[in-house]
Coordinates of C-alpha atoms in Angstrom, one line a residue:
Chain A
M433 CA -218.7 -30.2 54.6
S434 CA -216.9 -30.7 51.2
M435 CA -217.5 -27.2 50.2
K436 CA -216.0 -26.1 53.8
D437 CA -213.0 -28.6 53.1
T438 CA -211.7 -27.3 50.1
N439 CA -212.1 -23.4 51.1
S440 CA -210.1 -24.1 54.5
N441 CA -207.4 -26.1 51.9
I442 CA -207.0 -23.1 50.0
P443 CA -204.8 -20.8 52.6
L444 CA -202.9 -23.8 53.4
K445 CA -201.9 -24.6 50.6
L446 CA -200.6 -21.1 49.5
F447 CA -199.0 -21.5 52.6
L448 CA -196.9 -24.9 51.3
Y449 CA -196.5 -23.6 47.6
L450 CA -194.5 -20.7 49.4
I451 CA -192.8 -22.5 51.6
A452 CA -191.6 -24.6 48.6
F453 CA -191.1 -21.4 46.7
T454 CA -188.8 -20.2 49.2
I455 CA -187.0 -23.9 49.7
L456 CA -186.7 -24.5 45.7
A457 CA -186.0 -20.5 44.2
P458 CA -182.6 -20.9 45.5
L459 CA -181.6 -24.1 44.5
V460 CA -182.5 -23.2 40.9
I461 CA -180.3 -19.9 41.0
L462 CA -177.6 -21.9 42.7
V463 CA -177.8 -24.2 39.5
L464 CA -178.3 -20.9 36.9
W465 CA -175.0 -19.5 38.8
T466 CA -173.0 -22.7 38.5
F467 CA -173.2 -22.9 34.9
T468 CA -172.9 -19.0 33.9
S469 CA -169.7 -17.2 32.8
R470 CA -171.1 -13.8 32.6
W471 CA -174.7 -12.4 34.5
P472 CA -174.4 -8.8 34.3
W473 CA -176.7 -6.6 36.1
P474 CA -179.8 -5.6 35.3
N475 CA -180.3 -8.8 33.0
L476 CA -182.7 -11.3 34.7
F477 CA -181.2 -14.5 33.0
P478 CA -177.3 -14.9 32.6
T479 CA -175.4 -13.6 28.9
S480 CA -173.2 -16.4 28.2
F481 CA -173.2 -20.0 29.9
S482 CA -169.9 -22.2 30.5
L483 CA -168.4 -25.4 32.1
R484 CA -165.5 -23.6 33.6
A485 CA -167.2 -23.9 37.6
L486 CA -167.6 -27.7 37.1
E487 CA -164.2 -28.0 35.6
E488 CA -162.6 -26.4 38.5
V489 CA -163.7 -28.0 41.5
F490 CA -163.8 -31.4 39.4
A491 CA -160.4 -30.9 38.5
P492 CA -157.7 -33.5 39.9
Y493 CA -155.9 -30.8 42.0
A494 CA -159.0 -29.5 43.7
N495 CA -159.1 -33.1 45.6
L496 CA -163.1 -32.7 45.5
L497 CA -164.0 -36.7 46.0
P498 CA -161.2 -37.3 48.9
T499 CA -162.3 -34.1 50.8
L500 CA -166.5 -34.8 50.4
V501 CA -166.2 -38.7 51.6
S502 CA -164.0 -37.1 54.7
S503 CA -166.1 -34.1 55.4
I504 CA -169.2 -36.9 55.4
L505 CA -167.4 -39.3 57.5
L506 CA -166.1 -36.6 59.7
S507 CA -169.5 -35.4 60.3
L508 CA -171.7 -38.7 60.5
T509 CA -169.4 -39.8 63.3
V510 CA -169.8 -36.1 64.9
A511 CA -173.9 -37.0 64.3
L512 CA -173.8 -40.2 65.7
L513 CA -171.5 -39.0 69.0
S514 CA -173.7 -36.6 69.4
A515 CA -176.9 -38.6 68.9
I516 CA -175.2 -41.3 71.6
V517 CA -174.2 -38.4 74.1
G518 CA -177.7 -36.7 73.4
T519 CA -179.8 -39.6 74.2
M520 CA -177.7 -40.5 77.2
T521 CA -177.0 -37.3 78.9
A522 CA -181.1 -36.1 78.3
R523 CA -182.1 -39.6 80.1
A524 CA -180.2 -38.4 83.1
L525 CA -181.5 -34.8 83.1
V526 CA -185.1 -36.1 82.9
F527 CA -185.2 -39.4 85.1
Y528 CA -182.3 -39.1 87.5
D529 CA -181.9 -36.6 90.3
F530 CA -178.1 -35.4 90.7
F531 CA -175.7 -32.7 92.2
G532 CA -175.6 -30.3 89.7
K533 CA -178.6 -30.9 87.2
G534 CA -179.5 -27.3 86.6
L535 CA -175.8 -26.5 86.0
I536 CA -175.8 -29.2 83.3
K537 CA -179.0 -28.5 82.0
L538 CA -178.1 -24.4 82.0
L539 CA -174.6 -25.9 80.5
T540 CA -176.0 -27.8 77.7
M541 CA -177.3 -24.3 76.2
A542 CA -173.9 -22.3 76.3
P543 CA -172.3 -23.1 73.4
N544 CA -175.0 -21.2 71.4
I545 CA -175.2 -18.0 73.8
V546 CA -171.2 -17.7 73.6
P547 CA -171.0 -15.7 70.2
G548 CA -168.6 -18.2 67.8
T549 CA -165.6 -16.5 67.2
V550 CA -165.5 -15.8 70.8
F551 CA -166.4 -19.4 72.0
A552 CA -163.4 -20.9 69.1
M553 CA -160.5 -18.8 70.2
G554 CA -160.7 -19.9 74.0
I555 CA -161.4 -23.4 73.4
H556 CA -158.5 -22.8 70.7
V557 CA -155.9 -22.0 73.4
V558 CA -157.4 -25.0 75.8
F559 CA -157.1 -27.9 72.7
I560 CA -153.5 -26.5 71.9
R561 CA -152.7 -26.9 75.8
M562 CA -154.2 -30.5 75.8
S563 CA -152.5 -31.2 71.9
L564 CA -155.7 -31.4 70.7
A565 CA -155.3 -28.4 68.0
D566 CA -154.3 -29.4 64.3
T567 CA -156.3 -32.9 65.5
L568 CA -158.7 -35.2 63.8
V569 CA -160.2 -35.6 67.6
G570 CA -159.6 -32.2 68.1
V571 CA -162.2 -31.3 65.3
I572 CA -165.1 -33.8 66.1
I573 CA -164.9 -32.7 69.8
V574 CA -165.5 -28.9 69.0
H575 CA -167.9 -29.5 66.8
L576 CA -170.0 -32.2 68.9
I577 CA -169.8 -29.4 71.8
Y578 CA -171.8 -27.3 69.1
T579 CA -174.3 -30.1 68.2
L580 CA -174.7 -31.2 71.8
P581 CA -177.4 -28.4 72.7
Y582 CA -179.6 -29.7 69.6
S583 CA -179.2 -33.4 70.6
I584 CA -179.9 -32.9 74.2
N585 CA -182.6 -30.5 74.0
I586 CA -184.4 -32.9 70.9
M587 CA -184.0 -35.9 73.0
R588 CA -184.9 -34.5 76.4
D589 CA -188.2 -33.7 75.2
L590 CA -189.2 -37.3 73.7
T591 CA -187.4 -38.7 76.9
S592 CA -190.0 -37.0 79.4
S593 CA -192.8 -37.4 77.3
I594 CA -192.3 -41.3 76.1
G595 CA -191.2 -41.8 80.3
Q596 CA -190.4 -44.8 81.9
Q597 CA -193.6 -46.4 82.1
M598 CA -192.8 -49.0 79.2
E599 CA -189.2 -50.0 80.3
L600 CA -191.0 -51.0 83.8
Q601 CA -193.6 -53.0 82.3
A602 CA -190.2 -54.6 80.2
Y603 CA -188.5 -55.2 83.7
V604 CA -190.8 -57.3 85.2
L605 CA -191.8 -59.2 82.3
G606 CA -188.1 -60.3 82.1
A607 CA -186.3 -58.1 80.3
S608 CA -182.7 -56.7 82.0
P609 CA -182.2 -53.1 81.9
L610 CA -180.0 -53.3 78.5
K611 CA -182.9 -55.2 76.7
S612 CA -185.2 -53.0 77.8
F613 CA -183.9 -50.5 76.5
I614 CA -182.6 -51.8 73.4
Y615 CA -186.2 -53.7 72.3
I616 CA -188.1 -50.9 73.3
T617 CA -187.0 -47.7 74.4
L618 CA -184.7 -47.5 71.9
P619 CA -187.5 -47.9 68.8
L620 CA -189.6 -45.4 70.4
L621 CA -186.9 -43.0 70.6
A622 CA -186.4 -43.2 67.3
P623 CA -187.4 -40.4 65.3
G624 CA -186.0 -38.3 68.1
V625 CA -182.4 -39.7 67.5
L626 CA -183.5 -39.0 63.6
A627 CA -184.0 -35.8 64.1
S628 CA -181.1 -35.2 66.3
M629 CA -178.3 -37.2 64.0
N630 CA -180.0 -34.5 61.2
M631 CA -179.5 -31.6 62.9
A632 CA -176.0 -32.4 64.3
Y633 CA -174.9 -33.9 60.7
I634 CA -175.8 -30.3 59.2
T635 CA -174.3 -28.7 62.0
S636 CA -170.7 -30.2 61.6
F637 CA -171.0 -30.1 57.9
S638 CA -171.5 -26.7 57.6
Q639 CA -168.8 -25.3 60.7
Y640 CA -166.4 -23.3 58.7
F641 CA -164.3 -20.8 61.2
L642 CA -164.2 -23.6 64.2
T643 CA -163.1 -26.5 61.6
L644 CA -160.1 -24.2 60.0
L645 CA -159.3 -22.8 63.3
I646 CA -159.0 -26.4 65.3
G647 CA -158.1 -28.2 62.8
G648 CA -155.6 -25.5 61.8
G649 CA -155.8 -26.3 57.9
K650 CA -155.0 -30.2 58.1
I651 CA -158.7 -31.0 58.4
R652 CA -160.2 -30.5 55.0
T653 CA -164.2 -30.1 54.9
L654 CA -166.5 -29.7 51.6
S655 CA -167.0 -26.3 54.0
T656 CA -163.1 -25.4 54.3
L657 CA -162.8 -25.9 50.1
M658 CA -165.9 -23.8 49.8
V659 CA -166.1 -21.1 51.9
P660 CA -163.3 -19.6 50.4
F661 CA -164.7 -19.1 46.8
I662 CA -167.4 -18.0 48.4
A663 CA -165.4 -14.8 50.3
K664 CA -163.4 -14.4 47.4
G665 CA -166.9 -13.9 45.3
D666 CA -166.8 -16.1 42.3
R667 CA -170.1 -17.1 42.3
S668 CA -170.0 -19.7 39.6
I669 CA -167.1 -21.9 41.8
G670 CA -169.5 -21.4 45.1
S671 CA -172.4 -21.9 43.9
A672 CA -171.2 -25.3 41.8
Y673 CA -169.6 -26.2 46.1
A674 CA -172.9 -25.0 47.8
L675 CA -175.0 -27.1 45.2
I676 CA -172.8 -31.0 46.2
F677 CA -173.1 -29.5 49.4
V678 CA -176.9 -29.7 49.4
L679 CA -177.4 -32.6 47.2
S680 CA -174.8 -34.6 49.2
T681 CA -176.5 -33.9 52.5
L682 CA -179.9 -34.8 51.0
T683 CA -178.5 -38.2 50.3
I684 CA -177.5 -38.4 53.4
F685 CA -180.5 -38.0 55.5
I686 CA -182.3 -40.2 53.2
V687 CA -179.9 -42.8 54.1
M688 CA -180.2 -42.0 57.6
D689 CA -183.8 -42.1 57.2
R690 CA -183.8 -45.7 55.8
V691 CA -181.4 -46.9 58.1
I692 CA -183.0 -45.8 61.5
K693 CA -186.4 -47.1 60.2
R694 CA -184.9 -50.5 59.3
L695 CA -183.0 -50.3 62.9
S696 CA -186.1 -49.6 64.8
F697 CA -188.8 -52.0 63.5
R698 CA -186.6 -54.9 63.3
N699 CA -187.7 -56.8 65.5
K700 CA -191.0 -56.6 63.6
E701 CA -189.4 -57.6 60.4
E702 CA -187.0 -60.3 61.7
N703 CA -189.4 -61.8 64.3
L704 CA -192.8 -62.9 63.5
Chain B
M946 CA -195.8 -69.1 95.0
E947 CA -196.3 -68.3 98.3
L948 CA -195.4 -65.1 98.8
E949 CA -194.8 -63.3 102.5
L950 CA -194.2 -60.0 102.8
K951 CA -192.3 -59.1 106.3
N952 CA -192.2 -55.7 107.8
I953 CA -192.1 -53.7 104.7
S954 CA -191.3 -50.1 104.8
V955 CA -191.1 -48.0 101.8
K956 CA -190.4 -44.0 101.8
L957 CA -190.5 -42.2 98.5
S958 CA -189.8 -38.6 98.6
N959 CA -189.3 -38.6 102.8
K960 CA -192.9 -39.5 102.5
E961 CA -193.8 -43.1 104.1
I962 CA -195.8 -44.7 101.9
L963 CA -195.9 -48.1 103.1
K964 CA -195.3 -48.6 107.2
S965 CA -194.3 -52.0 107.9
I966 CA -196.5 -54.5 106.1
N967 CA -197.0 -58.0 107.1
L968 CA -198.8 -59.9 104.6
K969 CA -199.0 -63.9 103.9
V970 CA -200.7 -65.2 100.6
N971 CA -200.2 -68.5 100.2
N972 CA -199.7 -70.6 97.1
G973 CA -203.0 -70.3 94.3
E974 CA -204.6 -67.9 96.6
F975 CA -206.3 -64.4 95.0
I976 CA -206.0 -61.7 97.4
S977 CA -207.1 -58.3 97.0
L978 CA -205.0 -55.2 98.4
L979 CA -208.5 -52.8 99.0
G980 CA -208.2 -49.0 99.7
A981 CA -208.7 -45.6 98.7
S982 CA -206.4 -44.0 96.4
G983 CA -203.1 -43.1 97.7
C984 CA -203.1 -45.7 100.5
G985 CA -200.1 -47.2 99.0
K986 CA -201.9 -50.1 97.7
S987 CA -199.9 -49.5 94.2
T988 CA -196.4 -49.1 95.9
M989 CA -197.2 -52.2 97.4
L990 CA -197.6 -54.0 93.8
K991 CA -194.4 -52.3 92.7
T992 CA -192.3 -53.3 95.6
I993 CA -193.4 -56.7 95.4
A994 CA -192.2 -56.8 91.9
G995 CA -189.3 -55.2 92.9
I996 CA -189.5 -52.3 91.0
I997 CA -189.5 -50.0 94.3
K998 CA -187.1 -50.9 97.0
Q999 CA -188.3 -51.4 100.0
N1000 CA -186.3 -49.2 103.3
E1001 CA -186.9 -52.1 105.6
G1002 CA -188.0 -55.4 105.9
S1003 CA -188.2 -58.1 103.2
I1004 CA -190.0 -60.1 101.0
L1005 CA -189.8 -64.4 100.6
L1006 CA -190.9 -65.7 97.4
G1007 CA -191.6 -69.6 97.7
G1008 CA -190.3 -69.2 101.3
N1009 CA -186.5 -67.9 99.6
L1010 CA -185.7 -63.6 100.7
A1011 CA -186.4 -62.6 96.8
D1012 CA -184.9 -59.2 98.2
K1013 CA -181.9 -59.4 96.4
I1014 CA -183.3 -60.7 93.0
P1015 CA -183.9 -57.8 90.1
A1016 CA -186.9 -57.0 89.0
H1017 CA -186.5 -59.0 85.4
K1018 CA -185.8 -62.1 87.5
R1019 CA -188.6 -62.3 89.7
K1020 CA -191.2 -64.0 87.7
T1021 CA -193.5 -61.3 89.2
V1022 CA -195.6 -59.9 86.5
I1023 CA -197.2 -57.0 86.5
V1024 CA -200.4 -56.2 84.2
F1025 CA -201.1 -52.6 84.9
Q1026 CA -203.8 -50.2 84.7
D1027 CA -203.3 -48.5 81.1
F1028 CA -202.3 -52.0 79.7
R1029 CA -198.7 -50.7 78.1
L1030 CA -198.9 -52.7 75.3
F1031 CA -195.6 -51.9 73.2
P1032 CA -196.9 -49.7 70.1
H1033 CA -194.3 -51.3 67.4
M1034 CA -194.9 -54.6 67.9
T1035 CA -198.3 -56.8 66.9
V1036 CA -200.1 -58.5 69.0
A1037 CA -198.4 -62.1 68.5
E1038 CA -194.9 -59.7 69.3
N1039 CA -196.2 -58.2 72.4
I1040 CA -197.2 -61.5 73.8
S1041 CA -194.4 -63.9 72.8
F1042 CA -191.7 -60.5 74.0
P1043 CA -191.3 -62.5 77.4
L1044 CA -190.5 -65.4 75.7
K1045 CA -188.1 -63.8 73.3
M1046 CA -186.4 -62.6 76.3
M1047 CA -186.3 -66.2 77.7
G1048 CA -184.4 -67.2 74.8
T1049 CA -187.4 -69.4 72.7
N1050 CA -187.1 -69.7 69.2
K1051 CA -189.3 -67.7 67.0
T1052 CA -191.4 -70.8 65.7
K1053 CA -192.2 -71.7 69.4
C1054 CA -193.1 -68.2 70.3
R1055 CA -195.5 -67.7 67.9
E1056 CA -196.9 -71.3 68.8
K1057 CA -197.1 -70.6 72.5
A1058 CA -199.0 -66.6 71.3
I1059 CA -201.8 -68.0 69.5
E1060 CA -202.2 -70.4 72.2
L1061 CA -202.4 -67.9 74.6
L1062 CA -204.6 -65.5 72.6
E1063 CA -207.1 -68.6 71.8
K1064 CA -207.1 -68.5 75.9
V1065 CA -207.9 -64.7 76.6
Q1066 CA -210.6 -65.5 73.2
L1067 CA -208.7 -63.4 70.8
K1068 CA -208.1 -65.7 68.3
G1069 CA -206.7 -64.7 64.8
F1070 CA -205.7 -61.3 66.8
E1071 CA -201.8 -62.0 66.4
N1072 CA -200.9 -59.7 63.3
R1073 CA -203.4 -56.6 64.5
H1074 CA -201.4 -53.5 65.2
I1075 CA -201.9 -52.6 68.9
D1076 CA -203.7 -49.2 67.5
E1077 CA -206.5 -51.2 65.8
L1078 CA -207.7 -53.0 69.6
S1079 CA -210.6 -51.5 71.8
G1080 CA -209.8 -51.1 75.3
G1081 CA -211.2 -54.5 76.6
Q1082 CA -209.1 -56.4 73.5
M1083 CA -205.7 -54.6 74.8
Q1084 CA -206.6 -55.5 78.2
R1085 CA -206.6 -59.4 76.9
V1086 CA -204.1 -58.7 75.2
A1087 CA -201.8 -57.8 77.9
L1088 CA -203.2 -60.8 80.2
A1089 CA -201.7 -63.2 77.5
R1090 CA -198.7 -61.2 77.7
A1091 CA -198.2 -61.5 81.3
L1092 CA -199.3 -65.3 81.3
A1093 CA -196.5 -65.5 78.8
A1094 CA -194.2 -64.3 81.2
E1095 CA -194.8 -67.9 83.0
P1096 CA -195.4 -65.5 86.1
T1097 CA -194.8 -67.1 89.9
V1098 CA -197.3 -64.1 91.6
L1099 CA -199.7 -61.9 89.0
L1100 CA -199.7 -58.8 90.1
L1101 CA -203.1 -56.7 88.6
D1102 CA -202.7 -52.9 89.5
E1103 CA -206.6 -52.0 88.8
P1104 CA -206.9 -53.3 85.8
F1105 CA -210.7 -53.4 85.0
S1106 CA -211.0 -49.3 85.9
S1107 CA -210.4 -48.1 82.5
L1108 CA -213.1 -50.5 80.7
D1109 CA -216.8 -49.8 81.2
I1110 CA -219.4 -51.4 83.5
N1111 CA -220.7 -54.5 81.0
L1112 CA -216.8 -55.1 80.0
R1113 CA -215.4 -55.3 83.8
K1114 CA -218.1 -58.8 84.7
N1115 CA -216.5 -60.3 81.6
M1116 CA -213.4 -59.6 82.1
R1117 CA -213.5 -60.3 85.7
E1118 CA -215.0 -63.7 84.9
L1119 CA -212.2 -64.8 82.4
V1120 CA -209.3 -63.3 85.1
L1121 CA -210.6 -66.2 87.9
S1122 CA -211.2 -68.5 85.0
L1123 CA -207.3 -68.2 83.4
Q1124 CA -206.1 -67.5 87.7
K1125 CA -207.9 -71.4 88.6
E1126 CA -206.9 -72.6 85.5
Y1127 CA -203.1 -71.6 85.6
K1128 CA -203.2 -71.9 89.5
I1129 CA -201.1 -68.4 90.0
T1130 CA -200.9 -66.5 93.1
T1131 CA -202.6 -63.4 92.2
L1132 CA -202.9 -59.7 93.9
L1133 CA -205.2 -57.5 92.7
V1134 CA -205.4 -54.2 93.7
T1135 CA -208.4 -52.4 93.4
H1136 CA -210.5 -49.8 95.1
D1137 CA -213.8 -51.1 94.1
Q1138 CA -215.5 -52.9 97.5
E1139 CA -217.4 -54.9 94.8
E1140 CA -215.1 -56.7 92.8
A1141 CA -212.4 -57.4 96.1
L1142 CA -215.9 -59.0 97.6
T1143 CA -216.5 -61.0 94.8
M1144 CA -213.2 -62.3 93.0
S1145 CA -210.7 -62.9 96.4
H1146 CA -210.2 -65.4 98.3
R1147 CA -209.1 -63.1 101.0
I1148 CA -208.9 -59.4 101.2
A1149 CA -206.8 -56.8 102.8
F1150 CA -208.0 -53.6 103.6
I1151 CA -205.3 -50.5 102.8
H1152 CA -205.4 -47.2 104.9
N1153 CA -202.3 -44.8 105.0
G1154 CA -200.0 -47.6 104.3
Q1155 CA -201.0 -49.6 106.8
I1156 CA -202.9 -53.4 106.3
E1157 CA -206.0 -52.5 108.9
Q1158 CA -207.5 -55.8 107.9
Y1159 CA -206.9 -59.2 106.3
D1160 CA -209.6 -61.7 106.4
S1161 CA -211.9 -63.4 103.8
P1162 CA -214.5 -61.2 102.2
E1163 CA -217.3 -63.4 104.2
N1164 CA -215.9 -61.8 107.3
I1165 CA -214.5 -58.3 106.8
F1166 CA -217.6 -57.5 105.5
K1167 CA -219.2 -58.8 108.2
H1168 CA -217.0 -58.0 111.2
P1169 CA -215.3 -55.0 110.1
V1170 CA -212.1 -54.3 113.1
N1171 CA -213.2 -50.6 112.8
T1172 CA -215.4 -48.0 111.4
L1173 CA -212.7 -47.3 108.3
V1174 CA -213.0 -51.1 107.5
A1175 CA -216.7 -51.4 108.1
D1176 CA -217.7 -47.5 106.2
Y1177 CA -215.1 -48.6 103.0
F1178 CA -218.1 -51.8 102.6
A1179 CA -221.3 -50.1 103.0
E1180 CA -222.1 -46.8 105.1
G1181 CA -224.4 -46.6 108.1
V1182 CA -225.8 -45.1 111.6
Y1183 CA -223.1 -45.9 114.3
I1184 CA -225.1 -46.0 118.0
D1185 CA -222.4 -45.7 120.7
G1186 CA -223.4 -48.3 124.0
D1187 CA -221.9 -50.8 125.9
I1188 CA -222.4 -54.8 125.9
I1189 CA -222.5 -56.2 129.6
D1190 CA -223.3 -59.9 129.7
N1191 CA -223.9 -60.2 126.4
K1192 CA -226.7 -57.5 125.9
F1193 CA -226.0 -54.4 123.6
I1194 CA -227.5 -51.6 126.1
S1195 CA -228.0 -48.2 124.3
G1196 CA -230.1 -45.0 125.0
L1197 CA -232.3 -46.4 122.1
F1198 CA -232.6 -49.9 122.5
T1199 CA -231.3 -52.9 124.0
L1200 CA -230.2 -56.1 122.1
D1201 CA -228.6 -59.6 122.8
A1202 CA -225.3 -59.4 121.3
N1203 CA -222.7 -62.5 121.9
K1204 CA -219.9 -60.6 122.3
D1205 CA -217.0 -59.6 125.7
N1206 CA -218.0 -56.8 128.1
G1207 CA -216.9 -53.4 126.7
K1208 CA -217.4 -50.1 124.9
Y1209 CA -218.9 -51.0 121.7
K1210 CA -220.4 -48.9 118.5
C1211 CA -223.6 -50.6 116.9
L1212 CA -223.8 -50.2 112.5
V1213 CA -226.6 -50.1 111.7
R1214 CA -226.5 -50.6 107.7
P1215 CA -229.2 -49.9 105.7
L1216 CA -230.5 -53.5 104.6
A1217 CA -230.8 -54.1 108.6
V1218 CA -233.1 -51.9 108.8
K1219 CA -237.0 -53.3 107.8
V1220 CA -239.6 -50.9 107.9
K1221 CA -243.9 -51.8 107.9
K1222 CA -246.5 -49.0 107.0
A1223 CA -247.8 -47.7 110.5
E1224 CA -250.5 -45.3 111.2
K1225 CA -248.8 -44.9 114.6
G1226 CA -245.3 -45.4 113.8
C1227 CA -242.1 -43.5 115.1
F1228 CA -240.4 -43.0 111.9
K1229 CA -241.6 -40.7 109.1
V1230 CA -240.1 -41.0 105.4
L1231 CA -238.1 -38.3 104.4
D1232 CA -237.4 -39.6 101.2
K1233 CA -237.6 -42.2 98.5
I1234 CA -234.9 -42.7 96.2
F1235 CA -235.1 -45.5 93.6
Q1236 CA -232.1 -47.4 92.6
G1237 CA -233.4 -50.2 90.2
D1238 CA -233.6 -53.2 91.9
N1239 CA -235.0 -50.8 94.9
Y1240 CA -235.6 -48.0 97.0
L1241 CA -234.0 -46.3 99.7
L1242 CA -235.5 -44.8 102.1
K1243 CA -234.4 -41.9 104.4
L1244 CA -235.8 -42.4 108.0
S1245 CA -236.4 -40.0 110.8
N1246 CA -237.3 -40.1 114.2
I1247 CA -237.8 -36.6 115.6
D1248 CA -238.6 -37.7 119.2
K1249 CA -235.2 -39.6 119.2
K1250 CA -233.2 -37.5 116.9
L1251 CA -232.0 -40.6 115.1
N1252 CA -231.3 -41.0 111.1
L1253 CA -231.7 -44.1 109.5
E1254 CA -232.0 -45.2 105.8
S1255 CA -233.3 -48.4 104.6
I1256 CA -233.5 -50.4 101.6
I1257 CA -236.1 -52.1 100.6
S1258 CA -237.2 -54.1 97.1
A1259 CA -239.3 -52.5 94.3
P1260 CA -243.5 -53.2 94.7
V1261 CA -243.9 -51.3 98.3
D1262 CA -246.7 -49.0 98.9
I1263 CA -244.9 -46.5 101.5
L1264 CA -244.2 -43.0 100.4
E1265 CA -243.0 -39.8 101.4
G1266 CA -244.5 -38.7 104.3
D1267 CA -245.9 -41.9 105.7
L1268 CA -245.0 -43.3 109.1
V1269 CA -243.4 -46.2 109.4
D1270 CA -242.4 -49.1 112.6
V1271 CA -238.9 -49.9 112.3
D1272 CA -237.6 -53.5 112.6
L1273 CA -233.9 -53.7 113.2
D1274 CA -232.3 -57.1 111.7
K1275 CA -230.3 -58.5 114.3
E1276 CA -227.8 -60.8 111.9
R1277 CA -227.3 -57.7 109.9
L1278 CA -226.0 -55.5 112.8
I1279 CA -222.4 -55.2 113.4
F1280 CA -220.7 -54.8 116.6
I1281 CA -217.6 -52.4 116.6
P1282 CA -215.3 -52.6 119.9
E1283 CA -214.0 -49.0 120.9

């Protein structure tokens, strides 16, 4: 029995190590590039190191910290709105029948089907007419259009698997529809809300072209700061920004995880 | 509280589920809604609770119109077959959920939860998680939670069907004793005729969205209004005939029967058939089936083309192939007008 267990675990372990390697190896290379000044081909390791990239990135004129903070706030706003709209849309699609339901289902996927640049040019024209171009609200809306398909689909599956049974039970026990949703449904949906917020956050945080076009250069995010260096071929500065990107995102994910777990199990701690 | 349904009709996705149901339940009464699956009995429960809106008719609670009262204010609590305990809460939190919704403070909530746990014989379970409970324990927690909501009408939707048979008996007794103690008007939805017969003051037999008969267990069993009701409780053989001047006359036999004149079907259930071994008996035993406490005999009379069944208590010397004489127990015969 125990022999069999260890045997069957070996391929699984190998697979896990492989996954870990594919995630960690690029990170190691990012760290290396951040501190590299020269890394000529075909050397296995850089020939000389420097702190130039970090000095450039953290220089006062680069405005890293304010940009990072506003970038995080922007993406958090998008993530939160996306989760809220996604949860509500999913609920409507799962529990109610209404005219045009099939069309809305299809349209939730549309932004992912149309090529990004085509979509961006079209929406830019519309936003200029609505005077939403070059505004923060415009950028938030355009990010939302991109994140909603993920949020809606994640929430739709979870909503239909949870169903309405628990909510009905709460009604007959004296909970109003709003209270049933807050105390019963929302805690059950928490894992989906977290996944959908993470997905929306990372989608919004990594938007470059859309942010640049709709924001008209006025809305600056970490991506709009980082991508020109990568495009220009300055690998050291590009890597330094990428590291900050990864670390800040990871931190935000951990914080979101804690906050959502706290909120959804709040009943437990505060009540009895 | 007194409950009355007046001409309740319910249509779900264009299908008529309930067809002008009229039902009156007295305060503190225990009523069973009995019927095969799909007859509309669960829909009736949900309509009473306000989860499903009726298309026609009205519901009265304690004499007052309840149609406009939303589900969460009706105090008509359903205990579902699958218990529906909230998985993210402990046992005590589940039970005190209705109290929390009423705005009761935490210490009172906990006190009440502990008190109710004792009532359902689960003392000391308050901090358990739902996934640590067995089916029977979940059922008890669901019951305690329903009682915490202080229901004016308690609605039980096939609450015992997911439990094994030994547990079922205990749970039935527990439900009955709690119902008596709290004097709650209770409606039990079930497809199990034995459950309905043993537990309730009155039984409403439902077929195809209509109440066929609403009567005491004894009356509904002994005087079914039609063959649908009769067959649901215990099947038997029907013999067509007429009653003329208090005599039932058929091609097979003639009996005294105190009924109005007319065409009748006489239902002969296995317990009404008494057999005696006889060398020149007119029935032959085709099959003898052991059923634990008793035997079921399948009898056949070749001359008159009549097949009967008889239940006889255990030690018996009749074997397959024997010839027997048949005697009908007049008290157990049922006459159903056509």
